[in-house]
Amino acid sequence: MASDEIIRLAEDIRSMRIRGAAEIGRAAASGLKSYALGSRSSDAPSYMEGFDEVYRLLMNTRPTAVSLANALNYIRHRVLGAYRDGAPTEVLRQTTIDASDAFLKSSLEAVKRISEIGSKRIRNGDLIMTHCNSSVAISTLIEAKRQGKDFSVIATETRPRYQGRMTAKALSAAGIPVTLIVDSAARYFMPKVDKVVVGSDVVTANGAVVNKIGTSQIALAAKEARVRVYVCAETYKFSPSTMLGELVEIEERPPTEVVPEGEIAALGNVKIANPAFDITPAEMIDAIITERGVIPPQAAILILMEEFGYRIGEEQTGRVFVEEEER
Ligand code: RUB
């Protein structure tokens, strides 16, 4: 059974108290670790039963960010391997803890490496536009500032949850001049912008990037104005299931995020749609900055093949494959 602590963690992800793809992935990994630390199971099958319950609880918190599935599957793949080899509960517990720690460590290292690589793309005098609140994009900009580069940023407010305010605050606190704009002003400012730098929730096999709703409009405006678009994405944001043609589910969030509960009725018979993410095709992205280096978006498939070991007929580690797998 999932502990109160794990149920709270799942609720924090669902309600976006914990948010942003990287943070969601790390939170999911820490959830499985917390299961391992708290589990009282004395036999391996009951440990695995509880493990899978927590795995499913966390997996179903938010549908889009593949970092969540990749973090959970990274750990489950190792624990399941040990279980199949006949490992006793104590070994399963330790495998869970070690895999979770390894994911957390490599995730933080990836952010650091992307910041080092990405900061090289920022030049003195640049005006950078960013959207939403990507910890990896922010960390890249802060690293450039730390190197003494003199540039400024336009942050979109990012309706309906206003994550752009957090971005503006963080960049400003790091001494970077920031202007906060409404989302619909992105094209108006684009001709003055030198680069767009955003994060990613998912990179698909064909090099498309799924990120906060509005990202594709910004990329379109950037393409029109011949402004380069860089996406900062750790390799655990790459989606293995898209290699086999799976589509990325776009999360639809509650209408009350757009119009407050008490004001909806006054609108009359109006339907409110609130998709949280959109898809920017590879053609609108100049480069994806990963911890493995800078790649053209069309090379996403190579990263996926290397990271997830895709070979025809072999076991997969992506969300769909693991869910279908028999224990
Ligand atoms: C956050 C969002 C971010 C990516 C990347 O959406 O779209 O740009 O998740 O963030 P939400 P990071 O607020 O709905 O979670 O670089 O921190 O992983």
CSV table of C-alpha atoms and ligand atoms in Angstrom, one decimal:
chain,number,residue,atom,x,y,z
A,1,MET,CA,0.0,0.0,0.0
A,2,ALA,CA,1.1,3.5,-0.8
A,3,SER,CA,2.0,5.5,2.4
A,4,ASP,CA,0.4,8.8,3.2
A,5,GLU,CA,3.7,10.5,2.2
A,6,ILE,CA,3.6,8.9,-1.3
A,7,ILE,CA,-0.1,9.7,-1.7
A,8,ARG,CA,0.7,13.3,-0.8
A,9,LEU,CA,3.6,13.3,-3.3
A,10,ALA,CA,1.3,12.0,-6.1
A,11,GLU,CA,-1.3,14.7,-5.3
A,12,ASP,CA,1.5,17.4,-5.3
A,13,ILE,CA,2.4,16.3,-8.8
A,14,ARG,CA,-1.2,16.1,-10.0
A,15,SER,CA,-2.1,19.6,-8.6
A,16,MET,CA,1.2,21.0,-9.9
A,17,ARG,CA,2.7,22.0,-6.5
A,18,ILE,CA,5.5,19.9,-8.0
A,19,ARG,CA,5.8,20.8,-11.7
A,20,GLY,CA,8.2,21.1,-14.6
A,21,ALA,CA,9.3,17.9,-16.4
A,22,ALA,CA,12.7,17.5,-14.7
A,23,GLU,CA,11.2,18.0,-11.2
A,24,ILE,CA,8.4,15.6,-11.9
A,25,GLY,CA,10.8,12.9,-12.9
A,26,ARG,CA,12.9,13.4,-9.8
A,27,ALA,CA,9.9,13.5,-7.6
A,28,ALA,CA,8.7,10.2,-9.1
A,29,ALA,CA,12.0,8.6,-8.5
A,30,SER,CA,12.0,9.8,-4.9
A,31,GLY,CA,8.5,8.3,-4.5
A,32,LEU,CA,9.7,4.8,-5.4
A,33,LYS,CA,12.7,5.3,-3.0
A,34,SER,CA,10.4,6.3,-0.2
A,35,TYR,CA,8.3,3.1,-0.9
A,36,ALA,CA,11.5,1.1,-0.6
A,37,LEU,CA,12.5,2.8,2.7
A,38,GLY,CA,9.0,2.4,4.2
A,39,SER,CA,8.0,-1.1,2.9
A,40,ARG,CA,7.6,-3.8,5.6
A,41,SER,CA,7.2,-6.6,3.1
A,42,SER,CA,9.0,-9.7,4.1
A,43,ASP,CA,8.6,-11.6,0.8
A,44,ALA,CA,9.6,-10.6,-2.7
A,45,PRO,CA,6.1,-11.0,-4.4
A,46,SER,CA,4.4,-8.7,-1.9
A,47,TYR,CA,7.3,-6.2,-2.2
A,48,MET,CA,6.7,-6.2,-6.0
A,49,GLU,CA,3.0,-5.8,-5.5
A,50,GLY,CA,3.4,-2.7,-3.4
A,51,PHE,CA,6.1,-1.4,-5.7
A,52,ASP,CA,3.8,-1.7,-8.7
A,53,GLU,CA,0.9,0.0,-6.9
A,54,VAL,CA,3.2,3.0,-6.1
A,55,TYR,CA,4.5,2.9,-9.7
A,56,ARG,CA,1.0,3.1,-11.1
A,57,LEU,CA,-0.1,5.8,-8.7
A,58,LEU,CA,2.8,8.0,-9.7
A,59,MET,CA,2.6,7.1,-13.4
A,60,ASN,CA,-1.0,8.3,-13.5
A,61,THR,CA,-0.4,11.7,-12.0
A,62,ARG,CA,0.3,13.7,-15.2
A,63,PRO,CA,0.1,12.2,-18.6
A,64,THR,CA,2.4,14.3,-20.9
A,65,ALA,CA,5.9,14.7,-19.3
A,66,VAL,CA,7.8,11.5,-20.4
A,67,SER,CA,10.4,12.2,-17.7
A,68,LEU,CA,7.9,10.8,-15.2
A,69,ALA,CA,7.5,7.5,-17.2
A,70,ASN,CA,11.3,7.3,-17.9
A,71,ALA,CA,12.2,7.8,-14.3
A,72,LEU,CA,9.8,5.2,-13.1
A,73,ASN,CA,10.7,2.7,-15.8
A,74,TYR,CA,14.4,3.3,-15.2
A,75,ILE,CA,13.9,2.1,-11.7
A,76,ARG,CA,11.3,-0.6,-12.3
A,77,HIS,CA,13.4,-2.2,-15.1
A,78,ARG,CA,16.2,-2.8,-12.6
A,79,VAL,CA,14.1,-3.9,-9.8
A,80,LEU,CA,12.1,-6.3,-12.0
A,81,GLY,CA,15.4,-7.7,-13.4
A,82,ALA,CA,16.5,-8.5,-9.8
A,83,TYR,CA,13.1,-10.0,-9.0
A,84,ARG,CA,13.3,-12.3,-12.0
A,85,ASP,CA,16.7,-13.3,-11.0
A,86,GLY,CA,15.2,-14.5,-7.7
A,87,ALA,CA,16.5,-11.7,-5.5
A,88,PRO,CA,15.2,-11.5,-1.9
A,89,THR,CA,13.3,-8.5,-0.5
A,90,GLU,CA,16.3,-6.8,1.0
A,91,VAL,CA,18.1,-6.9,-2.4
A,92,LEU,CA,14.9,-5.5,-4.1
A,93,ARG,CA,14.7,-2.8,-1.6
A,94,GLN,CA,18.4,-1.8,-2.1
A,95,THR,CA,18.0,-2.0,-5.9
A,96,THR,CA,15.1,0.4,-5.7
A,97,ILE,CA,17.1,2.8,-3.5
A,98,ASP,CA,20.2,2.6,-5.7
A,99,ALA,CA,18.4,3.0,-8.9
A,100,SER,CA,16.4,6.0,-7.6
A,101,ASP,CA,19.6,7.6,-6.3
A,102,ALA,CA,21.3,6.9,-9.7
A,103,PHE,CA,18.4,8.6,-11.6
A,104,LEU,CA,18.4,11.6,-9.3
A,105,LYS,CA,22.2,12.0,-9.6
A,106,SER,CA,22.3,11.6,-13.4
A,107,SER,CA,19.3,14.0,-13.8
A,108,LEU,CA,21.1,16.7,-11.9
A,109,GLU,CA,24.4,16.1,-13.7
A,110,ALA,CA,22.5,16.4,-17.0
A,111,VAL,CA,21.1,19.8,-16.1
A,112,LYS,CA,24.6,21.0,-15.2
A,113,ARG,CA,26.1,19.7,-18.4
A,114,ILE,CA,23.3,21.2,-20.5
A,115,SER,CA,23.9,24.6,-18.8
A,116,GLU,CA,27.6,24.4,-19.6
A,117,ILE,CA,26.9,23.5,-23.3
A,118,GLY,CA,23.9,25.8,-23.7
A,119,SER,CA,25.5,28.8,-22.2
A,120,LYS,CA,28.1,28.8,-25.0
A,121,ARG,CA,25.3,29.8,-27.4
A,122,ILE,CA,24.5,33.0,-25.4
A,123,ARG,CA,26.4,36.0,-26.6
A,124,ASN,CA,26.9,39.5,-25.2
A,125,GLY,CA,24.1,41.8,-26.2
A,126,ASP,CA,21.6,38.9,-26.8
A,127,LEU,CA,17.9,39.4,-26.2
A,128,ILE,CA,16.5,35.9,-25.4
A,129,MET,CA,12.9,34.9,-25.3
A,130,THR,CA,11.8,32.1,-23.0
A,131,HIS,CA,8.4,30.6,-22.3
A,132,CYS,CA,6.9,28.9,-19.2
A,133,ASN,CA,9.3,27.9,-16.5
A,134,SER,CA,12.0,25.4,-17.5
A,135,SER,CA,14.5,24.7,-14.8
A,136,VAL,CA,17.0,23.6,-17.5
A,137,ALA,CA,16.5,26.7,-19.7
A,138,ILE,CA,16.8,28.9,-16.6
A,139,SER,CA,19.9,27.1,-15.4
A,140,THR,CA,21.5,27.6,-18.8
A,141,LEU,CA,20.8,31.4,-18.7
A,142,ILE,CA,22.1,31.7,-15.2
A,143,GLU,CA,25.3,29.8,-16.1
A,144,ALA,CA,25.8,32.3,-19.0
A,145,LYS,CA,25.3,35.1,-16.6
A,146,ARG,CA,27.8,33.5,-14.2
A,147,GLN,CA,30.4,33.5,-17.0
A,148,GLY,CA,30.0,37.3,-17.2
A,149,LYS,CA,27.8,37.5,-20.3
A,150,ASP,CA,25.7,40.5,-20.6
A,151,PHE,CA,22.2,39.8,-22.1
A,152,SER,CA,18.6,40.3,-21.3
A,153,VAL,CA,15.5,38.1,-21.4
A,154,ILE,CA,11.8,38.4,-22.4
A,155,ALA,CA,9.7,36.0,-20.3
A,156,THR,CA,6.1,35.3,-21.4
A,157,GLU,CA,3.7,35.2,-18.5
A,158,THR,CA,2.4,31.7,-19.6
A,159,ARG,CA,-1.3,31.7,-19.1
A,160,PRO,CA,-3.2,30.2,-17.4
A,161,ARG,CA,-0.8,29.2,-14.5
A,162,TYR,CA,1.6,32.1,-14.9
A,163,GLN,CA,4.8,30.0,-14.7
A,164,GLY,CA,6.5,32.9,-16.5
A,165,ARG,CA,6.4,35.0,-13.4
A,166,MET,CA,8.5,32.4,-11.6
A,167,THR,CA,10.9,32.5,-14.5
A,168,ALA,CA,11.2,36.3,-14.5
A,169,LYS,CA,11.7,36.3,-10.7
A,170,ALA,CA,14.4,33.6,-10.8
A,171,LEU,CA,16.3,35.3,-13.7
A,172,SER,CA,16.0,38.7,-12.1
A,173,ALA,CA,17.3,37.4,-8.8
A,174,ALA,CA,20.3,36.2,-10.7
A,175,GLY,CA,21.0,39.7,-12.0
A,176,ILE,CA,19.6,39.2,-15.5
A,177,PRO,CA,17.5,42.0,-16.9
A,178,VAL,CA,14.0,40.6,-17.6
A,179,THR,CA,10.8,41.9,-19.2
A,180,LEU,CA,7.6,40.0,-18.5
A,181,ILE,CA,5.1,40.1,-21.4
A,182,VAL,CA,1.6,38.7,-22.1
A,183,ASP,CA,1.8,35.5,-24.2
A,184,SER,CA,0.0,37.2,-27.1
A,185,ALA,CA,2.8,39.8,-27.4
A,186,ALA,CA,5.4,37.2,-28.4
A,187,ARG,CA,5.2,37.9,-32.1
A,188,TYR,CA,5.2,41.7,-31.5
A,189,PHE,CA,8.6,41.4,-29.8
A,190,MET,CA,10.1,38.7,-32.0
A,191,PRO,CA,11.9,40.9,-34.5
A,192,LYS,CA,14.0,42.3,-31.7
A,193,VAL,CA,14.8,38.8,-30.3
A,194,ASP,CA,18.1,37.0,-31.0
A,195,LYS,CA,17.3,33.6,-29.7
A,196,VAL,CA,14.4,31.6,-28.2
A,197,VAL,CA,15.5,29.2,-25.4
A,198,VAL,CA,12.9,26.9,-24.0
A,199,GLY,CA,12.6,23.5,-22.2
A,200,SER,CA,10.8,20.4,-23.1
A,201,ASP,CA,8.4,17.9,-21.6
A,202,VAL,CA,8.9,15.4,-24.4
A,203,VAL,CA,11.1,15.0,-27.5
A,204,THR,CA,9.7,12.6,-30.0
A,205,ALA,CA,11.4,10.2,-32.3
A,206,ASN,CA,10.8,12.6,-35.3
A,207,GLY,CA,12.4,15.5,-33.4
A,208,ALA,CA,9.2,17.3,-32.4
A,209,VAL,CA,9.2,18.9,-29.0
A,210,VAL,CA,6.2,18.9,-26.7
A,211,ASN,CA,6.3,21.8,-24.3
A,212,LYS,CA,4.0,24.3,-22.5
A,213,ILE,CA,1.1,25.4,-24.6
A,214,GLY,CA,2.1,28.4,-26.7
A,215,THR,CA,5.6,27.2,-27.4
A,216,SER,CA,4.7,26.3,-31.0
A,217,GLN,CA,3.3,29.8,-31.6
A,218,ILE,CA,6.5,31.3,-30.4
A,219,ALA,CA,8.5,28.9,-32.6
A,220,LEU,CA,6.4,29.9,-35.6
A,221,ALA,CA,6.9,33.6,-34.9
A,222,ALA,CA,10.6,32.9,-34.5
A,223,LYS,CA,10.8,31.1,-37.8
A,224,GLU,CA,9.0,34.0,-39.5
A,225,ALA,CA,11.5,36.4,-38.0
A,226,ARG,CA,14.5,34.1,-38.7
A,227,VAL,CA,15.2,33.8,-35.0
A,228,ARG,CA,16.9,30.6,-33.8
A,229,VAL,CA,15.0,28.3,-31.4
A,230,TYR,CA,17.0,26.2,-28.9
A,231,VAL,CA,15.4,23.5,-26.8
A,232,CYS,CA,17.2,22.4,-23.6
A,233,ALA,CA,16.3,18.8,-22.9
A,234,GLU,CA,17.9,16.0,-20.9
A,235,THR,CA,17.9,12.6,-22.7
A,236,TYR,CA,15.2,11.3,-20.2
A,237,LYS,CA,12.8,13.8,-21.9
A,238,PHE,CA,13.1,11.7,-25.0
A,239,SER,CA,10.1,9.4,-25.5
A,240,PRO,CA,11.0,5.7,-26.4
A,241,SER,CA,7.4,4.8,-27.2
A,242,THR,CA,7.3,7.4,-30.1
A,243,MET,CA,9.8,5.2,-31.9
A,244,LEU,CA,7.0,2.8,-32.5
A,245,GLY,CA,4.5,5.4,-33.5
A,246,GLU,CA,2.8,6.1,-30.2
A,247,LEU,CA,1.4,9.6,-29.9
A,248,VAL,CA,2.1,11.8,-27.0
A,249,GLU,CA,-1.0,12.5,-24.9
A,250,ILE,CA,-1.6,16.2,-24.4
A,251,GLU,CA,-2.9,16.9,-20.9
A,252,GLU,CA,-6.2,18.7,-20.7
A,253,ARG,CA,-6.4,20.7,-17.4
A,254,PRO,CA,-9.5,22.0,-15.6
A,255,PRO,CA,-11.4,24.9,-17.1
A,256,THR,CA,-11.2,26.7,-13.7
A,257,GLU,CA,-7.5,27.4,-14.4
A,258,VAL,CA,-8.8,29.6,-17.3
A,259,VAL,CA,-11.9,31.2,-15.7
A,260,PRO,CA,-12.5,31.1,-11.9
A,261,GLU,CA,-15.2,28.7,-10.8
A,262,GLY,CA,-17.7,31.4,-9.8
A,263,GLU,CA,-17.4,33.2,-13.2
A,264,ILE,CA,-18.0,30.3,-15.6
A,265,ALA,CA,-21.8,30.4,-15.3
A,266,ALA,CA,-21.9,34.1,-16.2
A,267,LEU,CA,-20.3,33.2,-19.6
A,268,GLY,CA,-23.4,31.3,-20.7
A,269,ASN,CA,-23.1,28.3,-22.9
A,270,VAL,CA,-19.3,28.5,-23.4
A,271,LYS,CA,-17.0,25.5,-23.4
A,272,ILE,CA,-13.6,26.2,-22.0
A,273,ALA,CA,-10.6,24.2,-23.4
A,274,ASN,CA,-7.3,24.1,-21.5
A,275,PRO,CA,-4.7,22.0,-23.2
A,276,ALA,CA,-1.5,22.2,-21.2
A,277,PHE,CA,1.1,21.5,-23.9
A,278,ASP,CA,1.5,21.8,-27.7
A,279,ILE,CA,3.8,20.3,-30.3
A,280,THR,CA,6.5,22.1,-32.1
A,281,PRO,CA,7.6,20.2,-35.2
A,282,ALA,CA,11.3,19.6,-35.8
A,283,GLU,CA,11.4,22.0,-38.8
A,284,MET,CA,10.8,24.9,-36.3
A,285,ILE,CA,13.6,24.0,-34.0
A,286,ASP,CA,17.3,24.8,-34.7
A,287,ALA,CA,18.9,22.6,-32.1
A,288,ILE,CA,18.2,20.5,-29.1
A,289,ILE,CA,20.8,20.9,-26.3
A,290,THR,CA,21.2,17.6,-24.4
A,291,GLU,CA,23.8,16.5,-21.9
A,292,ARG,CA,25.3,14.4,-24.7
A,293,GLY,CA,25.8,17.5,-26.8
A,294,VAL,CA,23.9,19.7,-29.2
A,295,ILE,CA,21.9,17.8,-31.8
A,296,PRO,CA,19.7,18.8,-34.8
A,297,PRO,CA,16.1,17.8,-33.8
A,298,GLN,CA,16.1,15.2,-36.7
A,299,ALA,CA,18.8,13.3,-34.7
A,300,ALA,CA,16.5,12.6,-31.8
A,301,ILE,CA,16.0,9.1,-33.1
A,302,LEU,CA,19.7,8.4,-32.7
A,303,ILE,CA,19.6,9.5,-29.0
A,304,LEU,CA,16.6,7.3,-28.4
A,305,MET,CA,18.3,4.3,-30.0
A,306,GLU,CA,21.4,4.8,-27.9
A,307,GLU,CA,19.7,5.7,-24.6
A,308,PHE,CA,16.9,3.1,-24.7
A,309,GLY,CA,18.6,0.4,-26.6
A,310,TYR,CA,15.9,-0.1,-29.2
A,311,ARG,CA,16.3,-3.2,-31.2
A,312,ILE,CA,13.6,-4.9,-33.1
A,313,GLY,CA,12.0,-7.7,-31.1
A,314,GLU,CA,13.7,-6.9,-27.8
A,315,GLU,CA,12.1,-5.7,-24.6
A,316,GLN,CA,11.4,-2.0,-24.4
A,317,THR,CA,11.6,0.3,-21.4
A,318,GLY,CA,9.1,2.9,-22.4
A,319,ARG,CA,5.7,3.4,-20.8
A,320,VAL,CA,3.5,1.3,-23.2
A,321,PHE,CA,5.9,-1.6,-23.3
A,322,VAL,CA,6.3,-1.9,-19.6
A,323,GLU,CA,2.6,-1.7,-19.0
A,324,GLU,CA,2.0,-4.6,-21.4
A,325,GLU,CA,4.8,-6.6,-19.9
A,326,GLU,CA,4.0,-9.8,-18.0
A,327,ARG,CA,5.5,-10.4,-14.6
B,1,RUB,C1,6.3,23.0,-17.6
B,1,RUB,C2,6.9,23.2,-18.9
B,1,RUB,C3,8.4,23.3,-19.0
B,1,RUB,C4,9.0,21.8,-19.2
B,1,RUB,C5,10.5,21.8,-19.0
B,1,RUB,O1,4.9,22.7,-17.6
B,1,RUB,O2,6.3,23.1,-19.9
B,1,RUB,O3,8.8,24.1,-20.0
B,1,RUB,O4,8.4,20.9,-18.3
B,1,RUB,O5,10.8,22.1,-17.7
B,1,RUB,P1,4.1,22.5,-16.3
B,1,RUB,P2,12.2,21.6,-17.0
B,1,RUB,O6,4.3,23.8,-15.5
B,1,RUB,O7,2.7,22.3,-16.7
B,1,RUB,O8,4.7,21.3,-15.5
B,1,RUB,O9,13.3,22.1,-17.9
B,1,RUB,O10,12.2,22.2,-15.6
B,1,RUB,O11,12.1,20.1,-17.0
